[in-house]
Amino acid sequence: MNCDEFVELVTSFLDGAMDEPTELDCLAHLARCEGCEASLDQFRQTIAILGELPRELPGASLSVGARDQLRGAFRAARRG
């Protein structure tokens, strides 16, 4: 496994949603790649911080343009 492959799978790795051979490949990669290990720590910290935020939906004060930009960004992120 290389860094690009790990990045593609990091969400599944964090969710514990991958098969055992792939998870072992990820763990082996992390054992020899300080960069991906640091990235994984950053993902975990980000998730923890976001989990502490109050769950609020954008209010009516959010402009139509801002809503459209957010929708576009979320759709683009899903497509990868």
mmCIF file of C-alpha atoms in Angstrom:
data_model
loop_
_atom_site.group_PDB
_atom_site.id
_atom_site.type_symbol
_atom_site.label_atom_id
_atom_site.label_comp_id
_atom_site.label_asym_id
_atom_site.label_seq_id
_atom_site.Cartn_x
_atom_site.Cartn_y
_atom_site.Cartn_z
ATOM 1 C CA MET A 1 0.000 0.000 0.000
ATOM 2 C CA ASN A 2 1.190 3.502 -0.758
ATOM 3 C CA CYS A 3 0.185 6.884 0.678
ATOM 4 C CA ASP A 4 -2.418 7.620 -2.020
ATOM 5 C CA GLU A 5 -4.121 4.274 -1.414
ATOM 6 C CA PHE A 6 -4.132 4.876 2.325
ATOM 7 C CA VAL A 7 -5.682 8.331 1.920
ATOM 8 C CA GLU A 8 -8.430 6.801 -0.232
ATOM 9 C CA LEU A 9 -9.224 4.320 2.539
ATOM 10 C CA VAL A 10 -8.684 6.454 5.640
ATOM 11 C CA THR A 11 -12.389 7.000 6.301
ATOM 12 C CA SER A 12 -13.127 3.290 6.136
ATOM 13 C CA PHE A 13 -10.104 2.642 8.339
ATOM 14 C CA LEU A 14 -11.342 5.086 10.977
ATOM 15 C CA ASP A 15 -14.855 3.647 10.786
ATOM 16 C CA GLY A 16 -13.568 0.086 11.149
ATOM 17 C CA ALA A 17 -15.439 -0.698 7.961
ATOM 18 C CA MET A 18 -12.848 -2.610 5.970
ATOM 19 C CA ASP A 19 -11.979 -6.249 5.554
ATOM 20 C CA GLU A 20 -9.182 -7.671 7.671
ATOM 21 C CA PRO A 21 -6.540 -7.992 4.906
ATOM 22 C CA THR A 22 -7.015 -4.352 3.873
ATOM 23 C CA GLU A 23 -6.905 -3.204 7.493
ATOM 24 C CA LEU A 24 -3.650 -5.121 7.979
ATOM 25 C CA ASP A 25 -2.239 -3.436 4.854
ATOM 26 C CA CYS A 26 -3.177 -0.061 6.339
ATOM 27 C CA LEU A 27 -1.564 -0.904 9.667
ATOM 28 C CA ALA A 28 1.614 -2.087 7.918
ATOM 29 C CA HIS A 29 1.719 1.144 5.911
ATOM 30 C CA LEU A 30 1.203 3.242 9.044
ATOM 31 C CA ALA A 31 4.035 1.400 10.780
ATOM 32 C CA ARG A 32 6.499 2.581 8.140
ATOM 33 C CA CYS A 33 5.031 5.946 7.055
ATOM 34 C CA GLU A 34 5.312 8.845 9.500
ATOM 35 C CA GLY A 35 3.457 11.158 7.121
ATOM 36 C CA CYS A 36 0.330 9.011 6.983
ATOM 37 C CA GLU A 37 0.514 8.373 10.706
ATOM 38 C CA ALA A 38 0.566 12.150 11.286
ATOM 39 C CA SER A 39 -2.335 12.601 8.841
ATOM 40 C CA LEU A 40 -4.322 9.926 10.630
ATOM 41 C CA ASP A 41 -3.749 11.719 13.936
ATOM 42 C CA GLN A 42 -4.950 14.961 12.354
ATOM 43 C CA PHE A 43 -8.095 13.227 11.072
ATOM 44 C CA ARG A 44 -8.786 11.870 14.547
ATOM 45 C CA GLN A 45 -8.251 15.274 16.162
ATOM 46 C CA THR A 46 -10.492 16.957 13.595
ATOM 47 C CA ILE A 47 -13.248 14.395 14.120
ATOM 48 C CA ALA A 48 -13.000 14.830 17.896
ATOM 49 C CA ILE A 49 -13.193 18.628 17.637
ATOM 50 C CA LEU A 50 -16.090 18.525 15.194
ATOM 51 C CA GLY A 51 -17.888 16.081 17.467
ATOM 52 C CA GLU A 52 -17.828 18.671 20.235
ATOM 53 C CA LEU A 53 -19.498 21.353 18.126
ATOM 54 C CA PRO A 54 -23.199 21.962 18.610
ATOM 55 C CA ARG A 55 -25.344 20.496 15.884
ATOM 56 C CA GLU A 56 -26.900 23.470 14.219
ATOM 57 C CA LEU A 57 -28.216 23.886 10.722
ATOM 58 C CA PRO A 58 -27.477 27.051 8.820
ATOM 59 C CA GLY A 59 -30.064 29.651 9.640
ATOM 60 C CA ALA A 60 -32.165 31.687 7.327
ATOM 61 C CA SER A 61 -29.488 34.362 7.490
ATOM 62 C CA LEU A 62 -27.202 32.264 5.259
ATOM 63 C CA SER A 63 -27.360 33.747 1.776
ATOM 64 C CA VAL A 64 -28.618 31.733 -1.178
ATOM 65 C CA GLY A 65 -25.181 32.061 -2.768
ATOM 66 C CA ALA A 66 -23.454 30.655 0.322
ATOM 67 C CA ARG A 67 -25.908 27.738 0.434
ATOM 68 C CA ASP A 68 -25.250 26.977 -3.216
ATOM 69 C CA GLN A 69 -21.491 27.064 -2.618
ATOM 70 C CA LEU A 70 -21.824 24.681 0.327
ATOM 71 C CA ARG A 71 -23.995 22.277 -1.662
ATOM 72 C CA GLY A 72 -21.508 22.354 -4.510
ATOM 73 C CA ALA A 73 -18.584 21.700 -2.173
ATOM 74 C CA PHE A 74 -20.351 18.753 -0.492
ATOM 75 C CA ARG A 75 -21.302 17.233 -3.851
ATOM 76 C CA ALA A 76 -17.749 17.611 -5.140
ATOM 77 C CA ALA A 77 -16.352 16.023 -1.975
ATOM 78 C CA ARG A 78 -18.665 13.020 -2.350
ATOM 79 C CA ARG A 79 -17.548 12.505 -5.934
ATOM 80 C CA GLY A 80 -13.940 12.656 -4.798
#
